[in-house]
Structures are given as C-alpha cells and as structure tokens.
PDB file of C-alpha atoms in Angstrom:
ATOM      1  CA  PRO A   1       0.000   0.000   0.000  1.00 52.00           C
ATOM      2  CA  GLY A   2       1.245   3.463  -0.891  1.00 62.00           C
ATOM      3  CA  LEU A   3       3.374   2.390  -3.882  1.00 66.00           C
ATOM      4  CA  GLY A   4       3.239   4.654  -6.910  1.00 68.00           C
ATOM      5  CA  ILE A   5       2.957   3.655 -10.555  1.00 74.00           C
ATOM      6  CA  CYS A   6       6.718   3.663 -11.143  1.00 76.00           C
ATOM      7  CA  GLU A   7       7.297   1.631  -8.015  1.00 73.00           C
ATOM      8  CA  TRP A   8       4.702  -0.942  -9.119  1.00 77.00           C
ATOM      9  CA  LEU A   9       6.328  -1.168 -12.562  1.00 79.00           C
ATOM     10  CA  LEU A  10       9.767  -1.708 -11.010  1.00 76.00           C
ATOM     11  CA  THR A  11       8.335  -4.389  -8.722  1.00 75.00           C
ATOM     12  CA  ILE A  12       6.681  -6.216 -11.621  1.00 80.00           C
ATOM     13  CA  LEU A  13       9.871  -6.033 -13.724  1.00 80.00           C
ATOM     14  CA  SER A  14      11.886  -7.373 -10.801  1.00 78.00           C
ATOM     15  CA  PHE A  15       9.511 -10.348 -10.440  1.00 78.00           C
ATOM     16  CA  LEU A  16       9.725 -11.016 -14.192  1.00 81.00           C
ATOM     17  CA  PHE A  17      13.504 -10.937 -14.074  1.00 79.00           C
ATOM     18  CA  ILE A  18      13.544 -13.407 -11.176  1.00 77.00           C
ATOM     19  CA  ILE A  19      11.190 -15.755 -13.054  1.00 78.00           C
ATOM     20  CA  MET A  20      13.257 -15.539 -16.248  1.00 80.00           C
ATOM     21  CA  THR A  21      16.514 -16.330 -14.435  1.00 79.00           C
ATOM     22  CA  PHE A  22      15.027 -19.065 -12.257  1.00 81.00           C
ATOM     23  CA  PRO A  23      16.466 -21.157 -10.535  1.00 79.00           C
ATOM     24  CA  ILE A  24      19.709 -19.197 -10.351  1.00 77.00           C
ATOM     25  CA  SER A  25      18.019 -16.035  -9.092  1.00 74.00           C
ATOM     26  CA  VAL A  26      16.301 -17.829  -6.219  1.00 75.00           C
ATOM     27  CA  TRP A  27      19.623 -18.139  -4.388  1.00 76.00           C
ATOM     28  CA  PHE A  28      19.881 -14.340  -4.273  1.00 78.00           C
ATOM     29  CA  CYS A  29      16.283 -13.823  -3.092  1.00 78.00           C
ATOM     30  CA  MET A  30      16.359 -15.810   0.137  1.00 80.00           C
ATOM     31  CA  LYS A  31      17.894 -14.996   3.490  1.00 84.00           C
ATOM     32  CA  VAL A  32      17.962 -16.800   6.813  1.00 86.00           C
ATOM     33  CA  VAL A  33      17.319 -15.309  10.246  1.00 86.00           C
ATOM     34  CA  ARG A  34      18.004 -17.116  13.502  1.00 87.00           C
ATOM     35  CA  GLU A  35      15.496 -18.054  16.168  1.00 86.00           C
ATOM     36  CA  TYR A  36      16.240 -14.968  18.268  1.00 85.00           C
ATOM     37  CA  GLU A  37      16.238 -12.560  15.279  1.00 86.00           C
ATOM     38  CA  ARG A  38      13.598 -10.902  13.120  1.00 87.00           C
ATOM     39  CA  ALA A  39      14.012  -9.218   9.732  1.00 87.00           C
ATOM     40  CA  ILE A  40      12.239  -6.008   8.731  1.00 86.00           C
ATOM     41  CA  VAL A  41      11.901  -5.601   4.926  1.00 85.00           C
ATOM     42  CA  PHE A  42      11.626  -2.220   3.190  1.00 84.00           C
ATOM     43  CA  ARG A  43      10.614  -2.100  -0.477  1.00 80.00           C
ATOM     44  CA  LEU A  44      11.653   1.125  -2.192  1.00 76.00           C
ATOM     45  CA  GLY A  45      11.689   2.784   1.228  1.00 77.00           C
ATOM     46  CA  HIS A  46       8.224   1.531   2.233  1.00 78.00           C
ATOM     47  CA  LEU A  47       7.806  -0.821   5.170  1.00 80.00           C
ATOM     48  CA  LEU A  48       6.173  -4.016   3.931  1.00 79.00           C
ATOM     49  CA  PRO A  49       2.934  -4.828   5.793  1.00 77.00           C
ATOM     50  CA  GLY A  50       2.618  -7.825   8.078  1.00 75.00           C
ATOM     51  CA  ARG A  51       4.743  -9.087  10.898  1.00 77.00           C
ATOM     52  CA  ALA A  52       8.518  -9.198  10.903  1.00 81.00           C
ATOM     53  CA  ARG A  53      10.105 -12.034   8.921  1.00 82.00           C
ATOM     54  CA  GLY A  54      11.621 -14.972  10.692  1.00 78.00           C
ATOM     55  CA  PRO A  55      12.809 -17.166  12.104  1.00 85.00           C
ATOM     56  CA  GLY A  56      13.982 -19.243   9.137  1.00 84.00           C
ATOM     57  CA  LEU A  57      13.887 -18.370   5.410  1.00 83.00           C
ATOM     58  CA  PHE A  58      12.276 -15.267   3.996  1.00 83.00           C
ATOM     59  CA  PHE A  59      11.972 -13.931   0.421  1.00 81.00           C
ATOM     60  CA  PHE A  60      12.981 -10.467  -0.792  1.00 80.00           C
ATOM     61  CA  LEU A  61      13.772  -8.700  -4.062  1.00 80.00           C
ATOM     62  CA  PRO A  62      17.526  -8.054  -4.288  1.00 80.00           C
ATOM     63  CA  CYS A  63      17.269  -4.891  -6.385  1.00 77.00           C
ATOM     64  CA  LEU A  64      14.338  -3.215  -4.629  1.00 80.00           C
ATOM     65  CA  ASP A  65      14.260  -4.515  -1.073  1.00 79.00           C
ATOM     66  CA  THR A  66      16.465  -3.823   1.931  1.00 81.00           C
ATOM     67  CA  TYR A  67      16.192  -5.617   5.238  1.00 84.00           C
ATOM     68  CA  HIS A  68      17.342  -4.994   8.803  1.00 85.00           C
ATOM     69  CA  LYS A  69      17.866  -7.687  11.410  1.00 87.00           C
ATOM     70  CA  VAL A  70      16.718  -7.034  14.968  1.00 87.00           C
ATOM     71  CA  ASP A  71      18.010  -9.071  17.932  1.00 86.00           C
ATOM     72  CA  LEU A  72      15.176 -10.004  20.334  1.00 87.00           C
ATOM     73  CA  ARG A  73      17.387 -11.297  23.157  1.00 88.00           C
ATOM     74  CA  LEU A  74      17.481  -9.635  26.570  1.00 90.00           C
ATOM     75  CA  LYS A  75      19.790  -6.627  26.683  1.00 89.00           C
ATOM     76  CA  THR A  76      21.468  -4.881  29.593  1.00 90.00           C
ATOM     77  CA  LEU A  77      21.982  -1.137  29.798  1.00 89.00           C
ATOM     78  CA  GLU A  78      24.051   0.471  32.548  1.00 88.00           C
ATOM     79  CA  ILE A  79      22.718   3.890  33.487  1.00 86.00           C
ATOM     80  CA  PRO A  80      25.608   6.204  34.514  1.00 87.00           C
ATOM     81  CA  SER A  81      25.544   8.171  37.737  1.00 85.00           C
ATOM     82  CA  HIS A  82      23.176  11.110  37.809  1.00 83.00           C
ATOM     83  CA  GLN A  83      22.005  13.473  40.525  1.00 83.00           C
ATOM     84  CA  VAL A  84      18.595  13.219  42.131  1.00 84.00           C
ATOM     85  CA  VAL A  85      17.019  15.297  44.876  1.00 83.00           C
ATOM     86  CA  THR A  86      14.819  13.515  47.418  1.00 83.00           C
ATOM     87  CA  LYS A  87      11.720  14.829  49.154  1.00 84.00           C
ATOM     88  CA  ASP A  88      13.750  15.979  52.180  1.00 78.00           C
ATOM     89  CA  MET A  89      16.163  17.916  49.919  1.00 81.00           C
ATOM     90  CA  VAL A  90      19.068  15.437  50.004  1.00 79.00           C
ATOM     91  CA  THR A  91      21.168  15.369  46.829  1.00 81.00           C
ATOM     92  CA  LEU A  92      22.318  11.872  45.815  1.00 83.00           C
ATOM     93  CA  GLU A  93      24.328  10.270  43.031  1.00 84.00           C
ATOM     94  CA  ILE A  94      22.513   7.190  41.686  1.00 86.00           C
ATOM     95  CA  ASP A  95      23.411   4.689  38.994  1.00 86.00           C
ATOM     96  CA  ALA A  96      21.101   1.914  37.817  1.00 88.00           C
ATOM     97  CA  VAL A  97      20.836  -1.111  35.535  1.00 90.00           C
ATOM     98  CA  CYS A  98      18.001  -1.641  33.048  1.00 90.00           C
ATOM     99  CA  TYR A  99      17.128  -4.986  31.411  1.00 91.00           C
ATOM    100  CA  TYR A 100      14.951  -4.802  28.296  1.00 91.00           C
ATOM    101  CA  ARG A 101      14.054  -6.716  25.163  1.00 89.00           C
ATOM    102  CA  LEU A 102      12.740  -5.667  21.747  1.00 88.00           C
ATOM    103  CA  GLU A 103       9.156  -6.836  21.222  1.00 84.00           C
ATOM    104  CA  ASN A 104       7.905  -5.094  18.084  1.00 84.00           C
ATOM    105  CA  ALA A 105      10.746  -4.831  15.578  1.00 83.00           C
ATOM    106  CA  SER A 106       8.714  -2.971  12.934  1.00 82.00           C
ATOM    107  CA  LEU A 107       7.526  -0.334  15.379  1.00 83.00           C
ATOM    108  CA  LEU A 108      11.010  -0.013  16.838  1.00 83.00           C
ATOM    109  CA  LEU A 109      12.757   0.699  13.537  1.00 82.00           C
ATOM    110  CA  THR A 110      10.175   3.298  12.504  1.00 81.00           C
ATOM    111  CA  THR A 111      10.144   5.039  15.908  1.00 82.00           C
ATOM    112  CA  LEU A 112      13.625   5.224  17.427  1.00 81.00           C
ATOM    113  CA  THR A 113      17.028   6.044  16.031  1.00 81.00           C
ATOM    114  CA  SER A 114      19.127   5.349  19.150  1.00 83.00           C
ATOM    115  CA  ILE A 115      17.641   2.811  21.549  1.00 86.00           C
ATOM    116  CA  SER A 116      20.293   3.013  24.284  1.00 87.00           C
ATOM    117  CA  SER A 117      20.285   6.819  24.442  1.00 88.00           C
ATOM    118  CA  ALA A 118      16.482   6.980  24.573  1.00 89.00           C
ATOM    119  CA  ILE A 119      16.233   4.409  27.377  1.00 89.00           C
ATOM    120  CA  GLN A 120      19.106   5.964  29.317  1.00 89.00           C
ATOM    121  CA  LEU A 121      17.570   9.434  29.283  1.00 90.00           C
ATOM    122  CA  LEU A 122      14.139   8.016  30.080  1.00 90.00           C
ATOM    123  CA  VAL A 123      15.467   6.098  33.111  1.00 89.00           C
ATOM    124  CA  GLN A 124      17.274   9.177  34.418  1.00 89.00           C
ATOM    125  CA  THR A 125      14.287  11.498  34.082  1.00 90.00           C
ATOM    126  CA  THR A 126      11.879   8.903  35.517  1.00 89.00           C
ATOM    127  CA  THR A 127      14.166   8.278  38.497  1.00 88.00           C
ATOM    128  CA  LYS A 128      14.426  11.994  39.223  1.00 88.00           C
ATOM    129  CA  ARG A 129      10.661  12.402  38.996  1.00 88.00           C
ATOM    130  CA  LEU A 130       9.801   9.468  41.269  1.00 87.00           C
ATOM    131  CA  LEU A 131      12.486  10.062  43.903  1.00 86.00           C
ATOM    132  CA  ALA A 132      11.387  13.680  44.261  1.00 85.00           C
ATOM    133  CA  HIS A 133       8.363  12.272  46.157  1.00 85.00           C
ATOM    134  CA  ARG A 134      10.430   9.925  48.352  1.00 83.00           C
ATOM    135  CA  ALA A 135      12.449  10.672  51.475  1.00 83.00           C
ATOM    136  CA  PHE A 136      16.083   9.685  51.824  1.00 81.00           C
ATOM    137  CA  SER A 137      15.320   7.026  54.438  1.00 79.00           C
ATOM    138  CA  GLU A 138      12.684   5.467  52.147  1.00 80.00           C
ATOM    139  CA  LEU A 139      15.251   5.166  49.360  1.00 81.00           C
ATOM    140  CA  LEU A 140      17.596   3.216  51.624  1.00 78.00           C
ATOM    141  CA  LEU A 141      14.917   0.950  53.116  1.00 81.00           C
ATOM    142  CA  GLU A 142      12.570   0.454  50.146  1.00 83.00           C
ATOM    143  CA  ARG A 143      14.985   0.170  47.250  1.00 83.00           C
ATOM    144  CA  LYS A 144      13.278  -2.921  45.821  1.00 86.00           C
ATOM    145  CA  SER A 145       9.803  -1.373  45.711  1.00 87.00           C
ATOM    146  CA  ILE A 146      11.196   1.859  44.230  1.00 86.00           C
ATOM    147  CA  SER A 147      12.967  -0.134  41.501  1.00 87.00           C
ATOM    148  CA  GLN A 148       9.681  -1.892  40.689  1.00 88.00           C
ATOM    149  CA  GLU A 149       7.891   1.452  40.536  1.00 89.00           C
ATOM    150  CA  ILE A 150      10.515   2.778  38.114  1.00 88.00           C
ATOM    151  CA  LYS A 151      10.154  -0.362  35.973  1.00 89.00           C
ATOM    152  CA  VAL A 152       6.365   0.076  35.709  1.00 90.00           C
ATOM    153  CA  ALA A 153       6.730   3.751  34.775  1.00 90.00           C
ATOM    154  CA  LEU A 154       9.326   2.914  32.110  1.00 90.00           C
ATOM    155  CA  ASP A 155       7.279   0.075  30.650  1.00 88.00           C
ATOM    156  CA  ALA A 156       4.288   2.378  30.187  1.00 88.00           C
ATOM    157  CA  VAL A 157       6.377   4.613  27.907  1.00 89.00           C
ATOM    158  CA  THR A 158       8.588   2.094  26.109  1.00 88.00           C
ATOM    159  CA  GLY A 159       5.565  -0.008  25.111  1.00 86.00           C
ATOM    160  CA  CYS A 160       4.789   2.658  22.515  1.00 86.00           C
ATOM    161  CA  TRP A 161       8.297   2.143  21.096  1.00 87.00           C
ATOM    162  CA  GLY A 162       8.096  -1.648  20.810  1.00 86.00           C
ATOM    163  CA  ILE A 163      10.369  -2.234  23.817  1.00 89.00           C
ATOM    164  CA  LYS A 164       9.568  -4.323  26.892  1.00 90.00           C
ATOM    165  CA  VAL A 165      11.366  -3.390  30.128  1.00 89.00           C
ATOM    166  CA  GLU A 166      11.927  -6.598  32.093  1.00 89.00           C
ATOM    167  CA  ARG A 167      13.707  -5.272  35.178  1.00 88.00           C
ATOM    168  CA  THR A 168      15.226  -2.120  36.630  1.00 88.00           C
ATOM    169  CA  GLU A 169      17.570  -2.059  39.603  1.00 87.00           C
ATOM    170  CA  ILE A 170      19.141   0.823  41.539  1.00 85.00           C
ATOM    171  CA  ASN A 171      22.752  -0.287  41.590  1.00 83.00           C
ATOM    172  CA  ASN A 172      24.556   2.198  43.804  1.00 81.00           C
ATOM    173  CA  VAL A 173      23.683   5.236  45.908  1.00 80.00           C
ATOM    174  CA  GLN A 174      26.521   7.682  46.574  1.00 78.00           C
ATOM    175  CA  LEU A 175      26.019  10.107  49.441  1.00 74.00           C
ATOM    176  CA  PRO A 176      27.633  13.546  49.702  1.00 68.00           C
ATOM    177  CA  ALA A 177      30.396  13.991  52.271  1.00 68.00           C
ATOM    178  CA  GLU A 178      28.164  16.124  54.519  1.00 69.00           C
ATOM    179  CA  VAL A 179      25.429  13.476  54.578  1.00 67.00           C
ATOM    180  CA  ARG A 180      27.919  10.686  55.291  1.00 65.00           C
ATOM    181  CA  GLN A 181      29.410  12.680  58.165  1.00 70.00           C
ATOM    182  CA  SER A 182      26.006  13.423  59.696  1.00 69.00           C
ATOM    183  CA  LEU A 183      24.981   9.762  59.387  1.00 66.00           C
ATOM    184  CA  ALA A 184      28.232   8.664  61.048  1.00 72.00           C
ATOM    185  CA  VAL A 185      27.657  11.094  63.933  1.00 75.00           C
ATOM    186  CA  GLU A 186      24.068   9.899  64.309  1.00 74.00           C
ATOM    187  CA  ALA A 187      25.128   6.243  64.297  1.00 75.00           C
ATOM    188  CA  GLU A 188      27.852   6.931  66.880  1.00 75.00           C
ATOM    189  CA  ALA A 189      25.340   8.721  69.110  1.00 80.00           C
ATOM    190  CA  GLN A 190      22.969   5.768  68.874  1.00 80.00           C
ATOM    191  CA  ARG A 191      25.763   3.346  69.795  1.00 80.00           C
ATOM    192  CA  GLN A 192      26.769   5.478  72.791  1.00 82.00           C
ATOM    193  CA  ALA A 193      23.148   5.624  73.914  1.00 85.00           C
ATOM    194  CA  LYS A 194      22.880   1.821  73.720  1.00 85.00           C
ATOM    195  CA  VAL A 195      26.104   1.474  75.749  1.00 84.00           C
ATOM    196  CA  ARG A 196      24.740   3.781  78.464  1.00 86.00           C
ATOM    197  CA  VAL A 197      21.464   1.882  78.568  1.00 86.00           C
ATOM    198  CA  ILE A 198      23.273  -1.466  78.893  1.00 87.00           C
ATOM    199  CA  ALA A 199      25.554  -0.077  81.617  1.00 84.00           C
ATOM    200  CA  ALA A 200      22.577   1.330  83.531  1.00 85.00           C
ATOM    201  CA  GLU A 201      20.775  -1.995  83.325  1.00 85.00           C
ATOM    202  CA  GLY A 202      23.919  -3.723  84.637  1.00 84.00           C
ATOM    203  CA  GLU A 203      24.165  -1.288  87.531  1.00 84.00           C
ATOM    204  CA  LYS A 204      20.503  -1.864  88.321  1.00 83.00           C
ATOM    205  CA  ALA A 205      20.939  -5.652  88.299  1.00 84.00           C
ATOM    206  CA  ALA A 206      24.087  -5.398  90.474  1.00 81.00           C
ATOM    207  CA  SER A 207      22.359  -3.115  92.992  1.00 83.00           C
ATOM    208  CA  GLU A 208      19.421  -5.508  93.206  1.00 82.00           C
ATOM    209  CA  SER A 209      21.790  -8.409  93.877  1.00 80.00           C
ATOM    210  CA  LEU A 210      23.692  -6.404  96.529  1.00 74.00           C
ATOM    211  CA  ARG A 211      20.450  -5.403  98.203  1.00 77.00           C
ATOM    212  CA  LYS A 212      19.299  -9.031  98.395  1.00 77.00           C
ATOM    213  CA  ALA A 213      22.719 -10.122  99.713  1.00 74.00           C
ATOM    214  CA  ALA A 214      22.651  -7.397 102.365  1.00 73.00           C
ATOM    215  CA  GLU A 215      19.194  -8.487 103.485  1.00 72.00           C
ATOM    216  CA  ILE A 216      20.373 -12.092 103.796  1.00 71.00           C
ATOM    217  CA  LEU A 217      23.543 -11.133 105.721  1.00 67.00           C
ATOM    218  CA  SER A 218      21.635  -8.780 108.047  1.00 71.00           C
ATOM    219  CA  SER A 219      19.268 -11.572 109.020  1.00 71.00           C
ATOM    220  CA  ALA A 220      22.111 -14.026 109.797  1.00 68.00           C
ATOM    221  CA  PRO A 221      25.141 -12.554 111.701  1.00 68.00           C
ATOM    222  CA  ALA A 222      27.055 -15.821 111.372  1.00 65.00           C
ATOM    223  CA  ALA A 223      26.847 -15.565 107.618  1.00 66.00           C
ATOM    224  CA  ALA A 224      28.576 -12.166 107.766  1.00 65.00           C
ATOM    225  CA  GLN A 225      31.418 -13.684 109.797  1.00 68.00           C
ATOM    226  CA  LEU A 226      31.797 -16.512 107.271  1.00 68.00           C
ATOM    227  CA  ARG A 227      31.883 -13.948 104.502  1.00 68.00           C
ATOM    228  CA  TYR A 228      34.735 -12.128 106.296  1.00 68.00           C
ATOM    229  CA  LEU A 229      36.675 -15.388 106.652  1.00 69.00           C
ATOM    230  CA  HIS A 230      36.153 -16.203 102.984  1.00 69.00           C
ATOM    231  CA  ALA A 231      37.515 -12.790 102.023  1.00 68.00           C
ATOM    232  CA  LEU A 232      40.598 -13.354 104.226  1.00 67.00           C
ATOM    233  CA  HIS A 233      41.169 -16.765 102.658  1.00 68.00           C
ATOM    234  CA  SER A 234      41.059 -15.311  99.186  1.00 70.00           C
ATOM    235  CA  LEU A 235      43.603 -12.637 100.162  1.00 64.00           C
ATOM    236  CA  THR A 236      46.153 -15.221 101.376  1.00 65.00           C
ATOM    237  CA  THR A 237      46.836 -16.216  97.785  1.00 64.00           C
ATOM    238  CA  GLU A 238      48.581 -12.875  97.209  1.00 59.00           C
ATOM    239  CA  LYS A 239      52.312 -12.493  97.778  1.00 59.00           C
ATOM    240  CA  PRO A 240      53.012 -10.982 100.173  1.00 60.00           C
ATOM    241  CA  ALA A 241      49.820 -11.892 101.966  1.00 57.00           C
ATOM    242  CA  ALA A 242      47.601  -8.971 102.937  1.00 58.00           C
ATOM    243  CA  PHE A 243      44.899  -9.029 105.600  1.00 58.00           C
ATOM    244  CA  ILE A 244      42.026  -6.649 105.979  1.00 61.00           C
ATOM    245  CA  LEU A 245      40.109  -6.788 109.262  1.00 61.00           C
ATOM    246  CA  PRO A 246      36.829  -4.907 109.350  1.00 61.00           C
ATOM    247  CA  LEU A 247      36.289  -3.141 112.678  1.00 61.00           C
ATOM    248  CA  PRO A 248      34.465  -3.642 114.931  1.00 61.00           C
ATOM    249  CA  LEU A 249      34.599  -7.430 114.466  1.00 56.00           C
ATOM    250  CA  ASP A 250      32.197  -9.527 116.481  1.00 58.00           C
ATOM    251  CA  ALA A 251      34.276 -12.418 117.783  1.00 53.00           C
ATOM    252  CA  MET A 252      31.187 -14.520 118.326  1.00 45.00           C
TER     253      MET A 252
END
C-alpha cells in the first residue's frame, strides 16, 4: 500500500527478471534469520505490511528490497551516575541497571534512532521524577519497591516504542560527604546511647543483687562472719599476703 505507478512497474519487472533467471536467481532472493532474530523488509523505502520475517527463510527482491535484522534477546543497559534530589532535599548520586528486550521490531525501527540513548535518558528522568516524592530514608529501606515502581513507569512509555522493560535495579547510591558525616555522627550517638542503657541496666541488676545479699547477711550474723573469713582466705593467695580486718569485728 502506498506504492506509486513507477514503483509498481519496477516491482513487476523485478519479479519477471527473477522468473526468467530461475532457478539461479532464487539463491539471491532468500535470506535466513536465527530463532532470536527478526528481519524487517523495506521495499523502495516503504515498510512491507505484516509481521517481521523470521525465524527461518524469507523472500525479498535483491534490487528493490532492503532488510534490517533485529536481535530479540534480553539486553542490559548500565545507566551512569546522575544526581537526584529527594523529598527531604538530600542530593544523591545514583546509577542503575536496566534490562529490556525488543518486542515489536517494525515499530522499533520506525520510531527510534538510538535505543540506548532513549532508554538511558528516560530512566534518568523517571528516576528523578519518582524520587522527588520519596524521602532519603525510604530510598535506603525500600529500594526494591522503588525499583519496581521505576520499571512500571518505564514500561508504560517504552511499550509505545516496541520495547519491553523486564527489570530495573538501583545499583549504587553515593552520598555527599556532609550526609555521610552526619549519618556517622548519628550512628555513633545511637551506639553510645545503647552502651549507656546497657551499663545502667547492669548497675541496676548489680544493685538488686547487693540489696538481696545485704538483706540475707543482716538476718544471719554468722553468715557475715563466714563472709569475712572467705575474704581473708582469698587474700592469702597474694604475695606478700595482705589481711584486711573490718572493725568492729564480732568475735562470736
């Protein structure tokens, strides 16, 4: 559809030439595409209707047709570091990885000129737009859900280009020096607070034990004397031996 009179005449003459030189010409009119490839055929600059050719053999006119092979296997695109600003006004450097495959080869060739550049810019702008509504703490704790949200947003746009985004991952988050320093100070303060809490709990447990021991010793005077003797026995192991006698000492 859309061919002019001259184009139709050239097409008919090309078919006649192939028929006249058959079977030699048939070897120049067939190409093979692999299982993971598709071929897009243009005749005199017009995209031929129908689905992409392949896999296997496909027919084309050597003088009038040109074809382009498209690889349908999964591709990986590394998104370089770019700056984003979070909801709480923290500036971060983020790099990501995008996994995509080409679904509609005909639509792709007639829509995009540079696939990698288009996807890279789209990922960067989408990431900036989505992270502007997220806090810094949410980015660190909910990285998986944010990556899924970015993937859904990308897939909604790339579907019009014939591209299917399979997965998007935030690879690395680089913090500014000021943010790293403040986080280190905050973490150190939290550790010191935990140490003080543990020490206070230890003091409380020790005081409770001493209080119970004092109550037991106060109710039994003989136990206090035995405790004194035990302390003296433990001191005799030192060299020279040292003795401490608490006064007044009840001899009984």
